[in-house]
PDB file of C-alpha atoms in Angstrom:
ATOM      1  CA  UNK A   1     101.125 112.627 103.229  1.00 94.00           C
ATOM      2  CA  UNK A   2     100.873 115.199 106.424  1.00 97.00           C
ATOM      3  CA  UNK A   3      98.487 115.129 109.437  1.00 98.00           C
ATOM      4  CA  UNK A   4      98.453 118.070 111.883  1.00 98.00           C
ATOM      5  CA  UNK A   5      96.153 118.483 115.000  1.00 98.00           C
ATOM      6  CA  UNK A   6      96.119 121.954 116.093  1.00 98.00           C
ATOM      7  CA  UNK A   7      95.089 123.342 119.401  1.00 98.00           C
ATOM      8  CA  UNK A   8      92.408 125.897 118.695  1.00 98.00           C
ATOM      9  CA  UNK A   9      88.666 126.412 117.698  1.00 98.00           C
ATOM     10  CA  UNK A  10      86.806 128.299 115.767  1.00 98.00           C
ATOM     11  CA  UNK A  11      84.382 130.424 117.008  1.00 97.00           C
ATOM     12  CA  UNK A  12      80.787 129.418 117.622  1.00 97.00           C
ATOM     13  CA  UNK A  13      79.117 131.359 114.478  1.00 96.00           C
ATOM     14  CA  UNK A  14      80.891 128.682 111.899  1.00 96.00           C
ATOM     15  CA  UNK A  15      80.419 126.261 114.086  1.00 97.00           C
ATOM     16  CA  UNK A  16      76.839 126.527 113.506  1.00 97.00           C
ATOM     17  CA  UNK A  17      76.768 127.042 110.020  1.00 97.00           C
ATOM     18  CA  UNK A  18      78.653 123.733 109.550  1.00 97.00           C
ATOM     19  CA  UNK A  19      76.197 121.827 111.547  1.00 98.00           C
ATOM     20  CA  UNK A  20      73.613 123.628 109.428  1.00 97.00           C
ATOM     21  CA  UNK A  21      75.169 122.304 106.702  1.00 97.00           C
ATOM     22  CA  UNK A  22      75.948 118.455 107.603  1.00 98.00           C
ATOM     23  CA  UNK A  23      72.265 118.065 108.237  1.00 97.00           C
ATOM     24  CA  UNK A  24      71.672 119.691 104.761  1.00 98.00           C
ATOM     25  CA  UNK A  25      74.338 117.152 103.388  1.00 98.00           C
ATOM     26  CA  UNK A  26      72.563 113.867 105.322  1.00 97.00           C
ATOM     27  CA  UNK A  27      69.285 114.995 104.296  1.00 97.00           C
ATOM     28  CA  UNK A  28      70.172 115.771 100.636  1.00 96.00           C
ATOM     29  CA  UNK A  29      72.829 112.449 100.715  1.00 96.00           C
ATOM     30  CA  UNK A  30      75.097 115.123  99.080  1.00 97.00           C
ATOM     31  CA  UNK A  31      78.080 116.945 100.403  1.00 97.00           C
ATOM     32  CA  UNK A  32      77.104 120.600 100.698  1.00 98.00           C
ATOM     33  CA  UNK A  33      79.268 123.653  99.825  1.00 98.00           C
ATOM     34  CA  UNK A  34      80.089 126.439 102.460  1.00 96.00           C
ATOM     35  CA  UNK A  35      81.976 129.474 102.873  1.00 97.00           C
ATOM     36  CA  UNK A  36      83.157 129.304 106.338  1.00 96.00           C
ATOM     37  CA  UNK A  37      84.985 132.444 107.864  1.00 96.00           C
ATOM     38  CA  UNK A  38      86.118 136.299 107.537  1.00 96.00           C
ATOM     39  CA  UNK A  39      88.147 135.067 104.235  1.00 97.00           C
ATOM     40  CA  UNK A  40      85.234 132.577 102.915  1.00 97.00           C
ATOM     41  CA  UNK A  41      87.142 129.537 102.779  1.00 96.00           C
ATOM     42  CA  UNK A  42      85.028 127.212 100.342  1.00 97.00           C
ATOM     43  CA  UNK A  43      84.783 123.718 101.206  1.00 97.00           C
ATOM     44  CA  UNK A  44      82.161 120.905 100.981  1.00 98.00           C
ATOM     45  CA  UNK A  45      80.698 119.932 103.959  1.00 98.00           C
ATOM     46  CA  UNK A  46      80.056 116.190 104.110  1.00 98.00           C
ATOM     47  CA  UNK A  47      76.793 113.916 106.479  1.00 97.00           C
ATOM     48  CA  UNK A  48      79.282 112.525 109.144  1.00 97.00           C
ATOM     49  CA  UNK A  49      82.306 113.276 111.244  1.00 96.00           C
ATOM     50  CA  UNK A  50      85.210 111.477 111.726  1.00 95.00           C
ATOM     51  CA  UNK A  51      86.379 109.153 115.208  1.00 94.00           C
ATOM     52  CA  UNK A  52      88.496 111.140 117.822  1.00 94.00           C
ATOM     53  CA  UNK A  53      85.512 113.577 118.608  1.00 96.00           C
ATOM     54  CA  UNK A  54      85.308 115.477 115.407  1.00 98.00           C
ATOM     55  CA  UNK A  55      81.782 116.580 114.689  1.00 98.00           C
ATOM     56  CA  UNK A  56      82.121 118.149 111.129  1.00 98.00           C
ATOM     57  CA  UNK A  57      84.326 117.021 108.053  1.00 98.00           C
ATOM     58  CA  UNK A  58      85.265 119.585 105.144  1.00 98.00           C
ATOM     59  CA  UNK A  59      87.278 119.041 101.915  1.00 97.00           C
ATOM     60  CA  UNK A  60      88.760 121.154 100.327  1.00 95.00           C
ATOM     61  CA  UNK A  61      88.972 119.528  96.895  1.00 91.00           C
ATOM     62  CA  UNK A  62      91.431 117.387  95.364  1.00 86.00           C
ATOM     63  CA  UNK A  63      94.700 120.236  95.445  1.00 87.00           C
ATOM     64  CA  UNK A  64      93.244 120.754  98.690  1.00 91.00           C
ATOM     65  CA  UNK A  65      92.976 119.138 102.327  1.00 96.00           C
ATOM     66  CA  UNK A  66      90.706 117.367 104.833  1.00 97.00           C
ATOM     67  CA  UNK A  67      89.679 119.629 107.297  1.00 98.00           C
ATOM     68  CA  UNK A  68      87.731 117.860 110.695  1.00 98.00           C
ATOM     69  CA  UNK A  69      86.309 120.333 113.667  1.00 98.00           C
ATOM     70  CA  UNK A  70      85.141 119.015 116.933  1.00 98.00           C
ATOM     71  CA  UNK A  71      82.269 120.931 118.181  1.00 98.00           C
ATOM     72  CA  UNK A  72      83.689 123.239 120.486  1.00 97.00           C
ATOM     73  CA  UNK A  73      84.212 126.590 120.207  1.00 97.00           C
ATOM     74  CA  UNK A  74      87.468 126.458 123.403  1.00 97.00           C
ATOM     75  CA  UNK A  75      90.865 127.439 121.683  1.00 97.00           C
ATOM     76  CA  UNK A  76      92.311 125.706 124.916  1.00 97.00           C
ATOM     77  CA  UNK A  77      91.701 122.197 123.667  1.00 98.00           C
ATOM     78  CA  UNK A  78      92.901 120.632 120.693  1.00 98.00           C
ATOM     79  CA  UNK A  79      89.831 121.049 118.245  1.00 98.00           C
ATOM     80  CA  UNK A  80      91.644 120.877 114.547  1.00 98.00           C
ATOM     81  CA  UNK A  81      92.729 118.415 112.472  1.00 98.00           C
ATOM     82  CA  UNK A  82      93.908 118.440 108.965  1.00 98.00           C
ATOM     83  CA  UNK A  83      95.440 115.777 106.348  1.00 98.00           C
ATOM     84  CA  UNK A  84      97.094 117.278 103.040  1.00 96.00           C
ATOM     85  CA  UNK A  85      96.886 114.948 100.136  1.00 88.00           C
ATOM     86  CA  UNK A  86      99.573 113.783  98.259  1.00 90.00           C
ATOM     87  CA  UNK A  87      98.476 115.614  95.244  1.00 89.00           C
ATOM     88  CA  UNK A  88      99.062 119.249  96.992  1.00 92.00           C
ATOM     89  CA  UNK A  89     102.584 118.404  98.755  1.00 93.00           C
ATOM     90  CA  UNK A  90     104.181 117.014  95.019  1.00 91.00           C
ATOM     91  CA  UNK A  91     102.744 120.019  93.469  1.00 90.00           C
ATOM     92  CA  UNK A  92     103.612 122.925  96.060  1.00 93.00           C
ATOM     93  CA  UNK A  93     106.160 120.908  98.393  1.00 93.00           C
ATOM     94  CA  UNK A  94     106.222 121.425 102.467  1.00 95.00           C
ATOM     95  CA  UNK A  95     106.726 125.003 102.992  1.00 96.00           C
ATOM     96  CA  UNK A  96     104.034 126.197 100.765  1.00 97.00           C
ATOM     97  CA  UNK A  97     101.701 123.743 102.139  1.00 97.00           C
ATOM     98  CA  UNK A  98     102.415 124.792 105.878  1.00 97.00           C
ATOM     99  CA  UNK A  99     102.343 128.680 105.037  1.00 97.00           C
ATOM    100  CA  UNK A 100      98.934 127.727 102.816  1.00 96.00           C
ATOM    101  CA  UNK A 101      97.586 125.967 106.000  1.00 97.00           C
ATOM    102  CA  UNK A 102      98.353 128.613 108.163  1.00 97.00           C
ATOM    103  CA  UNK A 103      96.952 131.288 105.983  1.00 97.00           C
ATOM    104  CA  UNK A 104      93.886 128.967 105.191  1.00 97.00           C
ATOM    105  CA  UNK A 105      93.100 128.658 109.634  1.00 98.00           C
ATOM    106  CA  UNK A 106      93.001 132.515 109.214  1.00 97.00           C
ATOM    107  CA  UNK A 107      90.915 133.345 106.670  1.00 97.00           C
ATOM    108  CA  UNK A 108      88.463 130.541 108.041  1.00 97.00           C
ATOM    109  CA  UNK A 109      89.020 132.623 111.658  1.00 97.00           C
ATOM    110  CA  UNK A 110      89.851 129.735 113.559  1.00 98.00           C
ATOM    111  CA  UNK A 111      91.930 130.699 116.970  1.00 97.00           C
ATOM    112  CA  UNK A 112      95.328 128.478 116.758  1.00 98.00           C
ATOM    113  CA  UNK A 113      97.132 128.147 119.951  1.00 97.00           C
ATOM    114  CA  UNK A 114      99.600 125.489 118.727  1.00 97.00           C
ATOM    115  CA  UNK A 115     100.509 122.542 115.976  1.00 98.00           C
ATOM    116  CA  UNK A 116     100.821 119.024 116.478  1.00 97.00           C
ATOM    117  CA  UNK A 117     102.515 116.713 113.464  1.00 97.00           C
ATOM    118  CA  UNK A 118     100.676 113.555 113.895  1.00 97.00           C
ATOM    119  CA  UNK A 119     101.434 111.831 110.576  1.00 97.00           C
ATOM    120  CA  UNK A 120     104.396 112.242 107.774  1.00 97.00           C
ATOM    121  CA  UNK A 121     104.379 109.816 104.634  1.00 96.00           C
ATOM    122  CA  UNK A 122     107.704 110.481 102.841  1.00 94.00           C
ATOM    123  CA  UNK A 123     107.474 108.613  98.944  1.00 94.00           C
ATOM    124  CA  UNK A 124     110.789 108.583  96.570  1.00 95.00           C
ATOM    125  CA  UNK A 125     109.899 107.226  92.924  1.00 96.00           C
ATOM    126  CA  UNK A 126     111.727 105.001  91.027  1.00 97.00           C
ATOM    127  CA  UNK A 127     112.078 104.661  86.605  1.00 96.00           C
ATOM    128  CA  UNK A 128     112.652 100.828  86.830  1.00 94.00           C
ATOM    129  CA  UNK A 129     113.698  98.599  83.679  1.00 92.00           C
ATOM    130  CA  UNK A 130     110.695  96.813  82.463  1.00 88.00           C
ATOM    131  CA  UNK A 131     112.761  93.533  83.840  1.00 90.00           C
ATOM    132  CA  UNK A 132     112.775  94.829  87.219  1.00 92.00           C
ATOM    133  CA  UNK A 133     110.520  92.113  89.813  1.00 92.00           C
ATOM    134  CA  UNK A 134     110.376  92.532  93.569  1.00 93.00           C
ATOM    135  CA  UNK A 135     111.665  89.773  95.405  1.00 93.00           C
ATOM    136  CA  UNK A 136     110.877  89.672  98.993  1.00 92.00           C
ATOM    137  CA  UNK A 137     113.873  87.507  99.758  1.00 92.00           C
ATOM    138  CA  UNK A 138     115.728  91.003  98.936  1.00 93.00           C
ATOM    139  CA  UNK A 139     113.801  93.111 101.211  1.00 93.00           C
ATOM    140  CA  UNK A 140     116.350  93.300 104.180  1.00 93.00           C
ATOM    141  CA  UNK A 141     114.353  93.842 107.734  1.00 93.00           C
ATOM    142  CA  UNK A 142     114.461  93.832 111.373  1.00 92.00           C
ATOM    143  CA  UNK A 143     113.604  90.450 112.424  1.00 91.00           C
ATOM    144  CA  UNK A 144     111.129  92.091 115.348  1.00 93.00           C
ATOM    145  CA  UNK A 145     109.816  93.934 112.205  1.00 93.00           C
ATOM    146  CA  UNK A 146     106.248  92.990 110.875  1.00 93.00           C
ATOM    147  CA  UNK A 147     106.761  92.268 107.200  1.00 94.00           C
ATOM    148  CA  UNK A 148     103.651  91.851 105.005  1.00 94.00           C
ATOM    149  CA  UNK A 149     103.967  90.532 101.641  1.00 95.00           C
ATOM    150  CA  UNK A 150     100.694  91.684  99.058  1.00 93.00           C
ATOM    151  CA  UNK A 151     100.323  89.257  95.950  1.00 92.00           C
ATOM    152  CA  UNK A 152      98.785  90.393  92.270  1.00 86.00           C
ATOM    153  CA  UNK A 153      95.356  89.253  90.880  1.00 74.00           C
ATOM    154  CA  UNK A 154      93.353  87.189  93.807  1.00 62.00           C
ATOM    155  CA  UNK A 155      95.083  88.886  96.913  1.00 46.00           C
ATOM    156  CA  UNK A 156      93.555  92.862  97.219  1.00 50.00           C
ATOM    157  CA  UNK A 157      96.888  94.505  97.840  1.00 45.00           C
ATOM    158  CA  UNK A 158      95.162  96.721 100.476  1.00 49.00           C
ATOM    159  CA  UNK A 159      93.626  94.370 102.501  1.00 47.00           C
ATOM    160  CA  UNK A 160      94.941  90.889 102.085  1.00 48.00           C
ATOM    161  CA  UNK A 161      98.392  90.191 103.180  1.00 50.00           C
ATOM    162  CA  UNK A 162      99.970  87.024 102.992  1.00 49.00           C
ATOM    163  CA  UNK A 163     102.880  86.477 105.147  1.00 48.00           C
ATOM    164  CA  UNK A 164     104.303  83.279 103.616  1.00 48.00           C
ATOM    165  CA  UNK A 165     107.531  83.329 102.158  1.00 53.00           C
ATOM    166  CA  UNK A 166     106.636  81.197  99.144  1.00 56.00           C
ATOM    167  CA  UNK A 167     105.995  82.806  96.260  1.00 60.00           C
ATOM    168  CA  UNK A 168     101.483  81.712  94.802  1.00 65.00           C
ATOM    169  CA  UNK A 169     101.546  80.057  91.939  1.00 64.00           C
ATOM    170  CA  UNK A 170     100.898  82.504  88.828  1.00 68.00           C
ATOM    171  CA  UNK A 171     101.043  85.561  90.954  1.00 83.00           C
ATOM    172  CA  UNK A 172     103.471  88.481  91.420  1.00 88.00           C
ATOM    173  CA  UNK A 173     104.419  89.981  94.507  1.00 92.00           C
ATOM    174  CA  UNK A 174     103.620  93.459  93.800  1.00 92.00           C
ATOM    175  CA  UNK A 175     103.870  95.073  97.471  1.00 95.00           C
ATOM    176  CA  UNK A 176     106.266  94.834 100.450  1.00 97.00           C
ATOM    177  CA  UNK A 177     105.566  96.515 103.860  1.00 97.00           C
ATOM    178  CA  UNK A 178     107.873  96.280 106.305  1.00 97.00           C
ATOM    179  CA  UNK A 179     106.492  97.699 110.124  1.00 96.00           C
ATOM    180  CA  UNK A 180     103.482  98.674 111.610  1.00 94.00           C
ATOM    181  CA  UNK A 181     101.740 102.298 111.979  1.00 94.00           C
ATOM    182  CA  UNK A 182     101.159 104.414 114.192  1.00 94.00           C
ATOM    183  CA  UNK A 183     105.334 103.838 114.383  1.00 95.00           C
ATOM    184  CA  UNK A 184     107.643 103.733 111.195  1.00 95.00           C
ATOM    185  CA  UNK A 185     106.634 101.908 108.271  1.00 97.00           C
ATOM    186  CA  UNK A 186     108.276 101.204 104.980  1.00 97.00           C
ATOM    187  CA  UNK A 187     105.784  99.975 102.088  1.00 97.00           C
ATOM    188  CA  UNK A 188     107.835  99.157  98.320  1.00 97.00           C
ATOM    189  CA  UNK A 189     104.903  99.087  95.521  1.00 96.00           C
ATOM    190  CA  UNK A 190     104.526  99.158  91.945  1.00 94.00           C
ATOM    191  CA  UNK A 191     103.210 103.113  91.952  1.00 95.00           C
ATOM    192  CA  UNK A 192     102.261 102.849  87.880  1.00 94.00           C
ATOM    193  CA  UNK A 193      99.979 100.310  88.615  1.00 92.00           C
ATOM    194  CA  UNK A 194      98.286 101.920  91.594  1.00 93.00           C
ATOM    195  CA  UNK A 195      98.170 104.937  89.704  1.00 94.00           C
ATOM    196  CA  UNK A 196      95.846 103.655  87.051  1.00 94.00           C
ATOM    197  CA  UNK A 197      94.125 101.070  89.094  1.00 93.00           C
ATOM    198  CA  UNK A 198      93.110 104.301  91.299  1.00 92.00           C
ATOM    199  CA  UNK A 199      92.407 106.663  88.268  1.00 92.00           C
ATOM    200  CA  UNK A 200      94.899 109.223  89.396  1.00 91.00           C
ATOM    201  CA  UNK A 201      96.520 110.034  86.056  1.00 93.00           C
ATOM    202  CA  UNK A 202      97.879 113.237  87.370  1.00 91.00           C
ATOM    203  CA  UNK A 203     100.717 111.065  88.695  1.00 94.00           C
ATOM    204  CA  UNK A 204     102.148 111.056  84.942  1.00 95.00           C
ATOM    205  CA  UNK A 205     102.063 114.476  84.546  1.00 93.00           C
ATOM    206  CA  UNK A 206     104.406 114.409  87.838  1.00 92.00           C
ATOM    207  CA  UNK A 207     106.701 111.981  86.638  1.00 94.00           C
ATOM    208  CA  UNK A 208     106.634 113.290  83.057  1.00 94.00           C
ATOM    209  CA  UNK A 209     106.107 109.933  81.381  1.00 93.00           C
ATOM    210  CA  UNK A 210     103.210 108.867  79.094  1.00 93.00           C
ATOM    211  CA  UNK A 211     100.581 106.708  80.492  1.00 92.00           C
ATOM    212  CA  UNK A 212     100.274 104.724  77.444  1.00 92.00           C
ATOM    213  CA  UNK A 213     104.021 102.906  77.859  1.00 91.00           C
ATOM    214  CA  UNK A 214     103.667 100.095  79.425  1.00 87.00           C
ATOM    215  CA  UNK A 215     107.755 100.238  80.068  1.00 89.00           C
ATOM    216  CA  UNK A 216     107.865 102.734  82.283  1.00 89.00           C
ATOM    217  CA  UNK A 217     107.601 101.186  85.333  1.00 92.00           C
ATOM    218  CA  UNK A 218     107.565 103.531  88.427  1.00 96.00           C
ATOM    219  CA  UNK A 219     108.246 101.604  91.623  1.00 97.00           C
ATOM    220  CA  UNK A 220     107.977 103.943  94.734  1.00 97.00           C
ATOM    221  CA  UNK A 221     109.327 103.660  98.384  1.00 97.00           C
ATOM    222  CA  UNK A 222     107.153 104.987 100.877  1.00 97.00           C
ATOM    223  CA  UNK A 223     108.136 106.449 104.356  1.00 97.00           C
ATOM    224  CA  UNK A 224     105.562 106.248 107.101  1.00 97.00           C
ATOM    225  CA  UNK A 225     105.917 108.385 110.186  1.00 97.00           C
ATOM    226  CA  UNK A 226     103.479 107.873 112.558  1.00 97.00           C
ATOM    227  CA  UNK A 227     101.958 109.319 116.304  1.00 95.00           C
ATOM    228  CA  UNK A 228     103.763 106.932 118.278  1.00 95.00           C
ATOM    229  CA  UNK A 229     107.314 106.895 115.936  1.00 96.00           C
ATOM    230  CA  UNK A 230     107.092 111.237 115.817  1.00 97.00           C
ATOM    231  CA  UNK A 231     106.151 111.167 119.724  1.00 95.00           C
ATOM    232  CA  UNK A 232     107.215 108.499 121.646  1.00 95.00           C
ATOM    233  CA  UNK A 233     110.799 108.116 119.609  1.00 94.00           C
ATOM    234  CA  UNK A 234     111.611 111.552 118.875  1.00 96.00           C
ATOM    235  CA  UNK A 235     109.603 114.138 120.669  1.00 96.00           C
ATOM    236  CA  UNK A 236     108.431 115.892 117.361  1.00 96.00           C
ATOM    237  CA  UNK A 237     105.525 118.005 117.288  1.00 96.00           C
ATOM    238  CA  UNK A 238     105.525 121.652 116.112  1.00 97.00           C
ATOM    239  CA  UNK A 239     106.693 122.208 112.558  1.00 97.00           C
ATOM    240  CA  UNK A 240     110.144 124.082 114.320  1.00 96.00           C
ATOM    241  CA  UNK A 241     110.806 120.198 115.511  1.00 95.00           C
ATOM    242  CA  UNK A 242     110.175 118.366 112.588  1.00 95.00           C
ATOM    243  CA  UNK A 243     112.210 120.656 110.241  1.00 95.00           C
ATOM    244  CA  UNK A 244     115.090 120.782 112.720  1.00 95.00           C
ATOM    245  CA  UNK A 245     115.060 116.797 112.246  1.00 90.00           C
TER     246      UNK A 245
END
């Protein structure tokens, strides 16, 4: 994962056409399609913003990105924001992506004064034995650390953490998150499972595995970056920072 804020705007004519266009979208209960820019940038338009002030939400598609513009048409203030999904950065890696974004704030003619790294998710994937069980009496952590435990079947691994030691009865422990965003978190999960539970099948193509053994067990580690760990800890903000670090 990546999330940039950039200082800059884009000028008032596609400003309008994508307010145009998110009434279209509430009206119609659909997301509408637009070519925004000099370079016609396609992108659907959806009904609602997003919190932090941003009036209009695009997307890109599902190689693409989430695009959100605040209203306001002043390159001085920080009017951007973008967040890459994880499909784009396994298929075309960091660089690519930043040049793409760049190129991509051009052709929509959007003014950019300056970037702002507000988010990095850093995953490494694992080919486990089918044997292979997390154990949270393994998972070695800061004892100031938050550490949240996510149990299979009754508990929803997203939003129903349990933070008892002692393993349910008839359940496995299936994710481990160690910290708390918007600092540094660490999150171990069974990423085969997710995968399928989440119908994003592309993941197999990735790893180069068939979906249909149930033996290949990809178990992924997931670095979380966040405002307050980039900011606060480090003083990282442009792209010269982060890749320097």
């Amino acid at each position: 994962g990546l999330d940039i804020a950039f200082q800059g705007a884009l000028p008032r004519e596609p400003l309008d056409l994508l307010d145009t266009a998110k009434k279209q979208a509430a009206e119609q209960r659909d997301p509408q399609l637009c070519a925004i820019g000099p370079g016609k940038v396609k992108a659907h338009v959806l009904s609602h913003g997003m919190k932090g002030g941003y009036a209009f939400v695009l997307n890109t598609g599902p190689l693409g990105e989430i695009w959100s513009f605040m209203d306001n048409s002043d390159p001085r203030n920080w009017n951007v924001s973008v967040s890459v999904s994880a499909t784009a950065l396994a298929t075309k890696g960091y660089h690519a992506i930043k040049r793409h974004l760049l190129e991509r704030l051009a052709a929509m003619g959007c003014i950019v004064v300056a970037e702002s790294i507000r988010r990095v998710d850093f995953a490494m994937d694992f080919l486990m034995p089918e044997s292979f069980e997390l154990k949270l009496d393994q998972v070695v952590a800061h004892s100031h650390a938050k550490l949240a435990p996510y149990w299979s079947e009754k508990a929803n691994p997203e939003t129903s953490p349990e933070s008892t030691t002692n393993k349910p009865s008839g359940r496995k422990l299936e994710t481990v998150t160690v910290g708390k965003m918007p600092g540094r978190q660490v999150t171990l999960y069974n990423k085969r499972k997710a995968a399928i539970e989440q119908k994003k099948l592309f993941w197999f193509k990735i790893w180069g595995i068939p979906q249909s053994d149930p033996t290949a067990n990809i178990w992924r580690v997931e670095l979380r970056a966040g405002k307050a760990e980039l900011k606060k800890r480090w003083q990282l903000s442009s792209f010269a920072d982060f890749e320097a670090s």
